[in-house]
Short mmCIF file of C-alpha atoms in Angstrom, two decimals:
data_model
loop_
_atom_site.label_atom_id
_atom_site.label_comp_id
_atom_site.label_asym_id
_atom_site.label_seq_id
_atom_site.Cartn_x
_atom_site.Cartn_y
_atom_site.Cartn_z
CA MET A 1 -40.43 68.45 -47.45
CA ALA A 2 -39.27 65.03 -48.58
CA SER A 3 -35.38 64.05 -48.71
CA MET A 4 -33.83 64.07 -51.82
CA ALA A 5 -30.47 62.32 -50.76
CA THR A 6 -29.38 60.40 -48.01
CA TYR A 7 -25.80 59.39 -47.02
CA PHE A 8 -24.43 57.16 -44.25
CA VAL A 9 -21.06 57.10 -42.38
CA LYS A 10 -18.26 54.70 -42.38
CA THR A 11 -17.81 52.56 -39.65
CA PRO A 12 -14.18 51.24 -39.78
CA SER A 13 -12.66 47.95 -40.37
CA PRO A 14 -9.56 47.14 -38.61
CA SER A 15 -8.29 44.27 -40.45
CA PRO A 16 -8.13 43.18 -44.12
CA SER A 17 -9.49 40.01 -43.31
CA PHE A 18 -12.67 38.58 -44.42
CA PRO A 19 -15.11 38.47 -41.39
CA LYS A 20 -18.48 36.28 -41.40
CA THR A 21 -20.42 39.63 -41.00
CA PHE A 22 -19.02 42.89 -42.86
CA ASN A 23 -18.99 46.13 -40.88
CA THR A 24 -20.31 48.83 -43.38
CA HIS A 25 -18.79 52.11 -44.14
CA PHE A 26 -20.92 54.29 -45.03
CA SER A 27 -21.00 57.90 -44.19
CA PRO A 28 -22.80 60.12 -41.41
CA ALA A 29 -26.78 60.63 -42.39
CA LEU A 30 -26.49 63.22 -44.96
CA ARG A 31 -29.84 64.93 -46.30
CA LEU A 32 -30.35 66.77 -49.29
CA SER A 33 -33.75 68.50 -49.62
CA ILE A 34 -35.48 70.97 -52.01
CA PRO A 35 -35.53 73.65 -51.01
CA LEU A 36 -32.18 73.43 -49.37
CA SER A 37 -32.96 73.61 -45.72
CA SER A 38 -32.43 71.30 -42.80
CA LYS A 39 -32.28 71.08 -39.40
CA PRO A 40 -29.16 70.70 -37.36
CA ARG A 41 -28.34 66.91 -36.50
CA THR A 42 -26.15 65.03 -34.42
CA ARG A 43 -23.51 62.85 -36.57
CA ARG A 44 -20.56 60.79 -35.53
CA ARG A 45 -17.29 62.46 -36.13
CA LEU A 46 -14.89 61.27 -39.02
CA ARG A 47 -11.27 61.69 -38.25
CA ILE A 48 -9.96 64.82 -40.02
CA SER A 49 -6.68 64.40 -42.00
CA ASN A 50 -4.78 66.99 -44.00
CA ALA A 51 -3.15 64.35 -45.96
CA LEU A 52 -4.39 62.44 -48.95
CA ILE A 53 -5.46 58.60 -48.78
CA GLU A 54 -2.76 56.04 -49.43
CA PRO A 55 -2.82 54.22 -53.00
CA ASP A 56 -3.35 50.82 -52.76
CA GLY A 57 -0.31 48.88 -51.74
CA GLY A 58 1.33 52.00 -50.13
CA LYS A 59 2.78 53.51 -53.23
CA LEU A 60 1.30 54.64 -56.67
CA VAL A 61 2.91 52.34 -59.54
CA GLU A 62 3.75 53.90 -62.98
CA LEU A 63 5.25 52.10 -65.51
CA PHE A 64 6.73 54.51 -67.99
CA VAL A 65 9.99 53.98 -69.38
CA LYS A 66 12.93 56.52 -68.37
CA GLU A 67 13.70 58.72 -70.89
CA SER A 68 17.65 57.61 -70.75
CA LYS A 69 16.46 53.99 -71.60
CA LYS A 70 13.62 54.44 -74.13
CA GLY A 71 16.27 54.16 -77.13
CA GLU A 72 17.73 51.03 -75.59
CA LYS A 73 14.05 49.53 -75.02
CA LYS A 74 12.93 50.17 -78.63
CA ARG A 75 15.90 48.61 -79.98
CA GLU A 76 15.06 45.69 -77.70
CA ALA A 77 11.58 45.58 -78.66
CA ALA A 78 12.44 45.27 -82.54
CA SER A 79 13.59 41.93 -82.06
CA LEU A 80 10.56 40.66 -79.72
CA PRO A 81 7.31 38.86 -80.98
CA ARG A 82 4.37 41.58 -81.54
CA VAL A 83 1.06 41.43 -80.13
CA LYS A 84 -1.06 43.58 -81.49
CA LEU A 85 -3.25 45.81 -79.30
CA SER A 86 -7.06 46.29 -79.82
CA ARG A 87 -8.58 49.91 -78.79
CA ILE A 88 -10.14 48.72 -75.39
CA ASP A 89 -6.18 46.92 -75.07
CA LEU A 90 -4.76 50.18 -75.10
CA GLN A 91 -7.15 51.67 -72.83
CA TRP A 92 -6.08 49.01 -70.23
CA VAL A 93 -2.54 49.97 -70.85
CA HIS A 94 -3.61 53.21 -70.16
CA VAL A 95 -5.01 52.64 -66.98
CA ILE A 96 -2.56 50.24 -66.02
CA SER A 97 0.52 52.16 -66.83
CA GLU A 98 -0.84 55.17 -64.71
CA GLY A 99 -1.49 53.23 -61.67
CA TRP A 100 -5.18 53.36 -61.70
CA SER A 101 -5.08 49.45 -60.95
CA SER A 102 -2.01 49.99 -58.26
CA PRO A 103 -0.82 47.65 -57.09
CA LEU A 104 -1.21 45.66 -60.21
CA ARG A 105 2.25 46.29 -62.31
CA GLY A 106 0.96 44.75 -65.81
CA PHE A 107 -1.90 42.30 -67.35
CA MET A 108 -2.91 39.76 -64.79
CA ARG A 109 -1.05 36.82 -64.77
CA GLU A 110 -3.53 33.59 -63.78
CA SER A 111 -3.26 33.75 -59.95
CA GLU A 112 -4.46 37.45 -59.98
CA PHE A 113 -6.76 36.79 -62.40
CA LEU A 114 -8.47 33.55 -60.26
CA GLN A 115 -8.44 35.99 -57.53
CA THR A 116 -9.98 38.96 -59.05
CA LEU A 117 -12.91 36.45 -60.50
CA HIS A 118 -13.28 34.45 -57.20
CA PHE A 119 -12.74 36.94 -54.39
CA ASN A 120 -12.54 40.34 -56.08
CA SER A 121 -9.56 41.26 -54.55
CA LEU A 122 -5.89 40.49 -54.46
CA ARG A 123 -3.99 39.63 -51.40
CA LEU A 124 -0.05 40.81 -51.40
CA GLU A 125 2.98 39.69 -50.39
CA ASP A 126 2.33 41.20 -46.38
CA GLY A 127 -0.50 39.48 -46.36
CA SER A 128 -2.76 42.87 -46.81
CA VAL A 129 -5.69 42.63 -49.26
CA VAL A 130 -6.68 45.31 -51.95
CA ASN A 131 -9.66 45.41 -53.76
CA MET A 132 -9.77 44.37 -57.49
CA SER A 133 -13.39 43.43 -58.78
CA VAL A 134 -12.93 43.11 -62.88
CA PRO A 135 -10.08 41.36 -64.78
CA ILE A 136 -7.54 43.52 -66.33
CA VAL A 137 -6.22 40.64 -69.07
CA LEU A 138 -4.52 40.66 -72.50
CA ALA A 139 -5.94 37.56 -74.87
CA ILE A 140 -4.05 36.33 -77.84
CA ASP A 141 -4.92 33.76 -80.19
CA ASP A 142 -3.66 30.16 -81.18
CA ALA A 143 -1.27 32.10 -83.89
CA GLN A 144 -0.25 34.55 -81.47
CA LYS A 145 0.64 32.24 -79.14
CA ARG A 146 2.85 29.67 -81.47
CA LEU A 147 4.60 33.03 -82.37
CA ILE A 148 5.91 33.74 -78.94
CA GLY A 149 7.09 30.16 -78.25
CA GLU A 150 9.57 30.25 -75.51
CA SER A 151 10.06 33.97 -75.57
CA THR A 152 9.78 35.62 -72.05
CA ARG A 153 8.86 39.05 -73.66
CA VAL A 154 6.76 40.42 -76.04
CA ALA A 155 6.39 44.09 -78.02
CA LEU A 156 2.99 45.31 -77.70
CA VAL A 157 1.82 47.66 -80.71
CA ASP A 158 -0.98 49.51 -81.50
CA SER A 159 -3.43 49.64 -84.86
CA ASP A 160 -0.77 51.12 -86.85
CA ASN A 161 2.28 49.00 -85.56
CA ASN A 162 3.70 51.66 -83.13
CA LEU A 163 5.39 50.47 -80.61
CA ILE A 164 3.27 50.96 -77.21
CA ALA A 165 5.15 48.54 -74.35
CA ILE A 166 7.22 45.73 -73.71
CA LEU A 167 5.45 43.01 -71.47
CA LYS A 168 8.11 41.11 -69.73
CA ASP A 169 8.31 37.85 -67.63
CA ILE A 170 5.24 36.84 -69.34
CA GLU A 171 2.71 33.81 -68.30
CA ILE A 172 0.19 32.33 -70.94
CA TYR A 173 -2.79 30.78 -69.69
CA LYS A 174 -6.13 29.27 -70.92
CA HIS A 175 -8.79 31.92 -71.50
CA HIS A 176 -11.97 30.12 -70.01
CA LYS A 177 -14.52 32.81 -71.30
CA GLU A 178 -17.79 31.52 -70.01
CA GLU A 179 -16.20 31.61 -66.76
CA ARG A 180 -14.87 34.91 -66.94
CA ILE A 181 -18.34 36.41 -68.27
CA ALA A 182 -20.20 34.45 -65.46
CA ARG A 183 -18.56 35.78 -62.80
CA THR A 184 -18.01 39.14 -63.86
CA TRP A 185 -21.58 39.84 -65.01
CA GLY A 186 -23.20 37.33 -63.22
CA THR A 187 -24.94 35.95 -66.77
CA THR A 188 -23.85 34.61 -69.81
CA ALA A 189 -27.10 36.01 -71.59
CA PRO A 190 -26.22 37.34 -75.34
CA GLY A 191 -26.11 40.99 -75.65
CA LEU A 192 -23.83 42.33 -72.98
CA PRO A 193 -21.64 45.16 -74.43
CA TYR A 194 -18.35 44.58 -73.35
CA VAL A 195 -18.42 40.71 -74.00
CA ASP A 196 -19.52 41.51 -77.58
CA GLN A 197 -16.62 43.87 -78.06
CA ALA A 198 -13.76 42.59 -76.27
CA ILE A 199 -14.26 38.68 -75.32
CA THR A 200 -16.54 36.76 -77.68
CA ASN A 201 -14.10 37.17 -80.47
CA ALA A 202 -11.01 37.49 -78.58
CA GLY A 203 -8.37 34.93 -78.21
CA ASN A 204 -8.35 31.59 -76.41
CA TRP A 205 -5.44 32.20 -74.40
CA LEU A 206 -4.53 35.08 -71.94
CA ILE A 207 -1.02 36.46 -71.52
CA GLY A 208 -0.01 38.10 -68.32
CA GLY A 209 3.13 39.88 -67.32
CA ASP A 210 5.13 43.15 -66.37
CA LEU A 211 4.44 46.24 -68.28
CA GLU A 212 7.07 48.58 -69.66
CA VAL A 213 5.48 51.47 -71.33
CA ILE A 214 7.49 53.69 -73.81
CA GLU A 215 5.47 56.72 -73.96
CA PRO A 216 2.16 57.84 -71.62
CA ILE A 217 -0.77 57.23 -74.04
CA LYS A 218 -2.44 59.96 -75.84
CA TYR A 219 -5.54 59.84 -77.90
CA HIS A 220 -4.87 63.42 -79.88
CA ASP A 221 -8.99 63.93 -79.84
CA GLY A 222 -8.73 67.36 -78.18
CA LEU A 223 -9.44 66.09 -74.68
CA ASP A 224 -5.95 64.70 -73.61
CA ARG A 225 -5.33 67.94 -71.22
CA PHE A 226 -8.64 66.61 -69.36
CA ARG A 227 -6.91 63.10 -68.91
CA LEU A 228 -5.06 63.62 -65.65
CA SER A 229 -3.32 60.81 -63.95
CA PRO A 230 -3.60 59.80 -60.69
CA ALA A 231 -0.15 61.55 -59.63
CA GLU A 232 -1.47 64.37 -61.57
CA LEU A 233 -4.53 64.61 -59.82
CA ARG A 234 -3.08 64.11 -56.30
CA GLU A 235 -0.62 66.91 -57.34
CA GLU A 236 -3.57 69.19 -58.16
CA PHE A 237 -5.50 68.16 -54.73
CA THR A 238 -2.24 68.99 -52.47
CA ARG A 239 -2.13 72.13 -54.64
CA ARG A 240 -5.29 73.65 -53.44
CA ASN A 241 -4.93 71.93 -50.00
CA ALA A 242 -7.46 69.49 -49.94
CA ASP A 243 -8.23 67.81 -46.71
CA ALA A 244 -10.77 65.62 -48.38
CA VAL A 245 -11.59 64.52 -51.96
CA PHE A 246 -15.03 63.50 -52.92
CA ALA A 247 -15.38 61.40 -56.45
CA PHE A 248 -18.30 61.29 -58.54
CA GLN A 249 -18.62 59.25 -61.95
CA LEU A 250 -20.74 59.78 -64.87
CA ARG A 251 -21.25 58.64 -68.09
CA ASN A 252 -23.91 61.01 -68.87
CA PRO A 253 -23.96 64.84 -69.32
CA VAL A 254 -24.20 66.60 -65.61
CA HIS A 255 -27.91 67.80 -64.60
CA ASN A 256 -29.62 70.22 -61.77
CA GLY A 257 -29.74 66.87 -59.73
CA HIS A 258 -26.16 65.98 -60.18
CA ALA A 259 -25.26 69.60 -59.45
CA LEU A 260 -27.48 69.88 -56.50
CA LEU A 261 -25.99 66.35 -55.00
CA MET A 262 -22.05 67.66 -55.41
CA THR A 263 -22.70 70.99 -54.26
CA ASP A 264 -24.69 69.67 -50.99
CA THR A 265 -22.12 66.99 -50.29
CA ARG A 266 -19.30 69.60 -49.99
CA ARG A 267 -21.45 71.66 -47.89
CA ARG A 268 -21.93 68.96 -45.44
CA LEU A 269 -18.42 67.68 -45.50
CA LEU A 270 -17.68 71.31 -44.23
CA GLU A 271 -20.08 70.99 -41.63
CA MET A 272 -18.51 67.62 -40.64
CA GLY A 273 -15.05 69.59 -40.18
CA TYR A 274 -13.14 69.29 -43.28
CA LYS A 275 -11.85 72.79 -44.06
CA ASN A 276 -11.34 72.16 -48.09
CA PRO A 277 -13.00 69.25 -49.58
CA ILE A 278 -12.66 69.21 -53.41
CA LEU A 279 -14.78 67.55 -55.83
CA LEU A 280 -13.20 64.97 -58.37
CA LEU A 281 -15.99 65.21 -61.39
CA HIS A 282 -14.59 62.19 -63.26
CA PRO A 283 -16.72 61.14 -66.22
CA LEU A 284 -15.72 57.70 -67.71
CA GLY A 285 -14.14 58.07 -71.01
CA GLY A 286 -12.99 54.76 -72.39
CA TYR A 287 -15.13 52.19 -74.06
CA THR A 288 -19.10 52.82 -73.80
CA LYS A 289 -22.18 51.25 -75.82
CA ALA A 290 -23.25 53.03 -78.77
CA ASP A 291 -26.14 54.65 -77.41
CA ASP A 292 -24.33 56.35 -74.42
CA VAL A 293 -23.68 60.02 -74.89
CA PRO A 294 -20.36 60.65 -76.73
CA LEU A 295 -17.40 61.86 -74.63
CA SER A 296 -16.60 64.55 -76.70
CA TRP A 297 -20.41 66.24 -75.99
CA ARG A 298 -20.12 65.26 -72.25
CA MET A 299 -16.82 67.10 -71.58
CA LYS A 300 -18.10 70.23 -73.53
CA GLN A 301 -21.26 70.09 -71.32
CA HIS A 302 -19.06 69.95 -68.18
CA GLU A 303 -16.98 72.57 -69.39
CA LYS A 304 -20.04 74.87 -69.45
CA VAL A 305 -21.16 73.54 -65.95
CA LEU A 306 -17.86 75.37 -64.47
CA GLU A 307 -18.12 78.12 -66.61
CA ASP A 308 -21.76 78.93 -65.76
CA GLY A 309 -20.78 78.60 -61.90
CA VAL A 310 -23.23 75.84 -61.45
CA LEU A 311 -20.26 74.07 -60.07
CA ASP A 312 -17.34 76.06 -58.38
CA PRO A 313 -14.24 75.89 -60.37
CA GLU A 314 -12.05 76.20 -57.26
CA THR A 315 -13.44 73.72 -55.62
CA THR A 316 -13.99 71.23 -58.71
CA VAL A 317 -11.29 69.05 -60.71
CA VAL A 318 -13.27 67.45 -63.77
CA SER A 319 -10.73 64.99 -65.23
CA ILE A 320 -11.49 61.94 -67.40
CA PHE A 321 -11.52 58.25 -66.24
CA PRO A 322 -9.45 56.31 -68.82
CA SER A 323 -11.22 53.04 -68.07
CA PRO A 324 -13.53 50.95 -70.44
CA MET A 325 -17.15 50.29 -69.42
CA HIS A 326 -18.08 46.80 -68.59
CA TYR A 327 -21.45 47.48 -67.44
CA ALA A 328 -21.18 45.08 -64.73
CA GLY A 329 -23.00 46.45 -61.76
CA PRO A 330 -21.98 45.66 -58.27
CA THR A 331 -18.87 44.15 -59.49
CA GLU A 332 -17.66 46.94 -61.66
CA VAL A 333 -18.51 49.85 -59.04
CA GLN A 334 -15.85 48.54 -56.92
CA TRP A 335 -13.57 48.85 -59.67
CA HIS A 336 -14.51 52.16 -59.81
CA ALA A 337 -14.50 53.10 -56.30
CA LYS A 338 -10.99 51.40 -56.16
CA ALA A 339 -9.44 53.39 -58.62
CA ARG A 340 -10.19 56.69 -57.20
CA ILE A 341 -8.62 55.69 -53.83
CA ASN A 342 -5.48 55.71 -56.34
CA ALA A 343 -6.45 59.35 -57.52
CA GLY A 344 -6.45 60.22 -54.00
CA ALA A 345 -10.32 60.39 -53.36
CA ASN A 346 -11.12 59.49 -49.65
CA PHE A 347 -15.10 59.72 -50.48
CA TYR A 348 -16.99 58.06 -53.37
CA ILE A 349 -20.70 58.95 -54.50
CA VAL A 350 -22.89 56.28 -55.51
CA GLY A 351 -26.27 56.30 -56.58
CA ARG A 352 -28.93 53.81 -57.99
CA ASP A 353 -27.72 50.86 -59.98
CA PRO A 354 -24.18 52.19 -60.53
CA ALA A 355 -22.25 50.54 -63.52
CA GLY A 356 -25.69 48.84 -64.42
CA MET A 357 -27.74 48.27 -67.56
CA GLY A 358 -31.01 46.71 -68.77
CA HIS A 359 -30.97 42.90 -69.21
CA PRO A 360 -29.77 42.43 -72.63
CA ILE A 361 -32.95 39.86 -73.32
CA GLU A 362 -35.35 40.39 -70.64
CA ASN A 363 -37.56 43.51 -70.28
CA ARG A 364 -35.81 44.33 -66.47
CA ASP A 365 -32.66 45.78 -65.13
CA LEU A 366 -29.84 43.34 -64.92
CA TYR A 367 -28.78 44.15 -61.29
CA ASP A 368 -30.93 45.14 -58.26
CA ALA A 369 -30.65 48.86 -57.96
CA ASP A 370 -29.66 49.08 -54.26
CA HIS A 371 -26.75 46.34 -54.54
CA GLY A 372 -24.17 48.50 -55.93
CA LYS A 373 -24.22 50.85 -52.73
CA LYS A 374 -24.78 47.95 -50.74
CA VAL A 375 -21.92 46.05 -51.88
CA LEU A 376 -19.45 48.93 -51.52
CA SER A 377 -20.21 49.33 -48.01
CA MET A 378 -18.78 45.84 -47.48
CA ALA A 379 -16.40 45.26 -50.27
CA PRO A 380 -13.02 43.49 -49.09
CA GLY A 381 -10.15 46.04 -49.69
CA LEU A 382 -12.58 49.26 -49.68
CA GLU A 383 -12.45 49.85 -46.02
CA ARG A 384 -10.45 53.15 -46.25
CA LEU A 385 -12.92 54.58 -48.46
CA ASN A 386 -16.10 56.56 -47.47
CA ILE A 387 -19.22 55.75 -49.71
CA LEU A 388 -21.81 58.38 -49.92
CA PRO A 389 -24.77 56.57 -51.16
CA PHE A 390 -28.02 58.68 -52.10
CA LYS A 391 -31.46 58.11 -52.89
CA VAL A 392 -33.93 60.20 -54.27
CA TYR A 393 -37.27 61.20 -53.50
CA ILE A 394 -39.04 64.18 -54.72
CA LEU A 395 -41.90 66.03 -53.08
CA PHE A 396 -42.36 69.62 -54.66
CA GLY A 397 -44.46 72.31 -53.83
CA CYS A 398 -46.79 71.68 -56.79
CA ASP A 399 -49.97 70.09 -57.24
CA ALA A 400 -49.15 67.67 -60.43
CA ILE A 401 -46.15 65.89 -58.44
CA HIS A 402 -46.31 63.62 -55.57
CA GLY A 403 -43.30 61.82 -55.93
CA PHE A 404 -42.34 59.11 -58.12
CA SER A 405 -40.73 55.79 -58.61
CA LEU A 406 -36.91 55.63 -59.27
CA ILE A 407 -37.65 52.99 -61.26
CA SER A 408 -39.12 54.62 -64.14
CA SER A 409 -37.19 57.33 -66.12
CA PHE A 410 -38.33 60.96 -65.85
CA ILE A 411 -37.24 64.30 -66.61
CA ILE A 412 -38.24 67.17 -64.21
CA ASN A 413 -38.60 70.62 -65.60
CA LEU A 414 -37.77 72.76 -62.34
CA PHE A 415 -39.08 76.31 -63.84
CA PRO A 416 -41.89 76.17 -63.71
CA CYS A 417 -43.37 72.93 -62.02
CA ARG A 418 -43.84 70.47 -64.73
CA LEU A 419 -43.37 66.56 -65.14
CA LEU A 420 -42.48 65.11 -68.27
CA HIS A 421 -42.59 61.29 -68.68
CA MET A 422 -39.95 60.37 -71.25
CA ILE A 423 -38.94 56.96 -72.21
CA ASN A 424 -36.48 57.16 -75.23
CA LEU A 425 -33.26 58.14 -74.52
CA LYS A 426 -32.27 60.29 -77.30
CA VAL A 427 -35.58 62.26 -76.41
CA LYS A 428 -34.14 62.87 -72.89
CA TRP A 429 -30.62 64.43 -74.19
CA HIS A 430 -33.04 66.93 -76.07
CA PHE A 431 -33.95 68.44 -73.53
CA LEU A 432 -29.78 68.83 -72.25
CA ILE A 433 -28.77 70.22 -75.20
CA PRO A 434 -30.49 73.30 -77.28
CA GLN A 435 -32.30 72.62 -80.38
CA GLY A 436 -32.91 69.26 -79.86
CA ASN A 437 -29.57 68.06 -81.62
CA ARG A 438 -26.73 65.88 -79.83
CA THR A 439 -24.55 67.75 -82.64
CA SER A 440 -25.53 71.24 -81.65
CA SER A 441 -22.21 73.44 -81.25
CA SER A 442 -24.53 75.68 -78.11
CA TYR A 443 -24.31 74.42 -74.74
CA ARG A 444 -25.80 75.62 -71.20
CA ALA A 445 -25.32 74.60 -67.70
CA PRO A 446 -28.25 72.15 -66.87
CA ARG A 447 -31.87 72.99 -66.16
CA TYR A 448 -33.56 69.82 -66.19
CA ALA A 449 -33.07 67.06 -63.28
CA PHE A 450 -32.89 63.67 -65.15
CA PHE A 451 -33.26 60.53 -62.59
#
C-alpha cells in the first residue's frame, strides 16, 4: 500500500544567524496510509515540554488601550489628522493589535519594510532574528500626506468614520509599488488578486508607527466567536493541558484527506511521546479572492465536521485566522507559519503549493509546488517551529485507480471506489455541499477527498 503522507523531523538550529547552508527543521518520518496501518519505525526523538512555545520576541504584543484611558484617547484623536482605513487595512489592524505579528507594534516603518522585503525577517535590538515575510504597511495618498503635515500622530478611522486607533511616532516614506510587488510575489504580471485589491490603486506613500487600538476589532457577522486572539488561544491550549499544538490552515472546506491527515498527525505525535497534542484548525478569515469559498460557508462545514465526530472536539480548536490572503506562495507561507508560533503552535502542517495560485496570465502554477515546504524548512526565524510537510500518493485496492498526479485536480469518492476528474472549482464544491448548491442550508461531514 503506497503512503499518503510523509512528514520529516526538525533539526534544531543553534543560532539565528544566517549560515551558508541551512539546517532543515522537518519532523520525523510519519507515514499515512489507506487503510491506516504501519509497521513500527525508529524515529529521532523530540524533546517533550509541557510549556507552550514562546511568542516571537519573547512576549506577546497586544496593543489595546486600557479601559481607563479610552476617554482620553478619544479626545486626543478628535484633534488629529484622519486616515481612512480600507477593509484590508482594518484586517491588518486586527492582526497587529492582537499580536499575530509580534513583536511588531504597528504598521511598518521603512527599516522594517526593507528588512521584510529583502530578508524575510526582522533583526531585533538584542541581535536575534524573527521571521517576517510579508509587508504589513498602510498606504496614504498625496492629499493625506499634505493633511498630516508635521503631525507625529494620526487617527485611523473606518469607512463610517468610527475611530479605530491612533498611530503615533509616525514615519512617512515612499511606496515603491513595483519593488514591493516583485519582491513579495516574484513577478509583476498583471492580475495578482491582492495587488489589484490593495496595492495598484493605493497611495504613493506608506505611513508607519505604533498602534494604540481603542477597541478589539469585531465584524458582527455571526463569526466573531471563532476569532480567538493568540492570547485567547494560548489560554485555551493551557486549559486543555496541551503539550503540543499542531496548526492546519485552510481557505477551503475540510475534506476526507484533510481529516485523515489531521487525525493521523495526532496519532503520530502521541507515538512520539506527547501526551495531549491539540489540533488548531485555523481557516484563513481575511481577504480572499472572489472564487474562493466564502468564510461563512466554510465555518458551517467546519462546525459540522466536529458535530459529526470526524474530528474530536476535545482535541480540536477551531478558530479564524484574521489575516488577508496574498497568494504569494513560499513568501507568504512563512507568514502563516510565523503567526501560528505567536498563537502557541509548535508544529505546522504544510501541503502542496501552500498559499499558491495559478499564474495570472500563463497556463501554469505561479510557484513550484514543493518550494513552500522547502523554504519553511530553512526560513530564518522559524527554527523553533516543527514543519510537517505531506505528500499525497494514492494506491487504492481498486482496479480503476493506480495513482494520479498531484498536478491535476481530482475528487475521489471513497465509497465506493471511483475516480471523478473535475476541472471547474464550482463543480468540485458541488460534491461537498448537498443539492449541488453553495447556498444550501444543509451541511454534512466530508465524504470526498479532494487533492
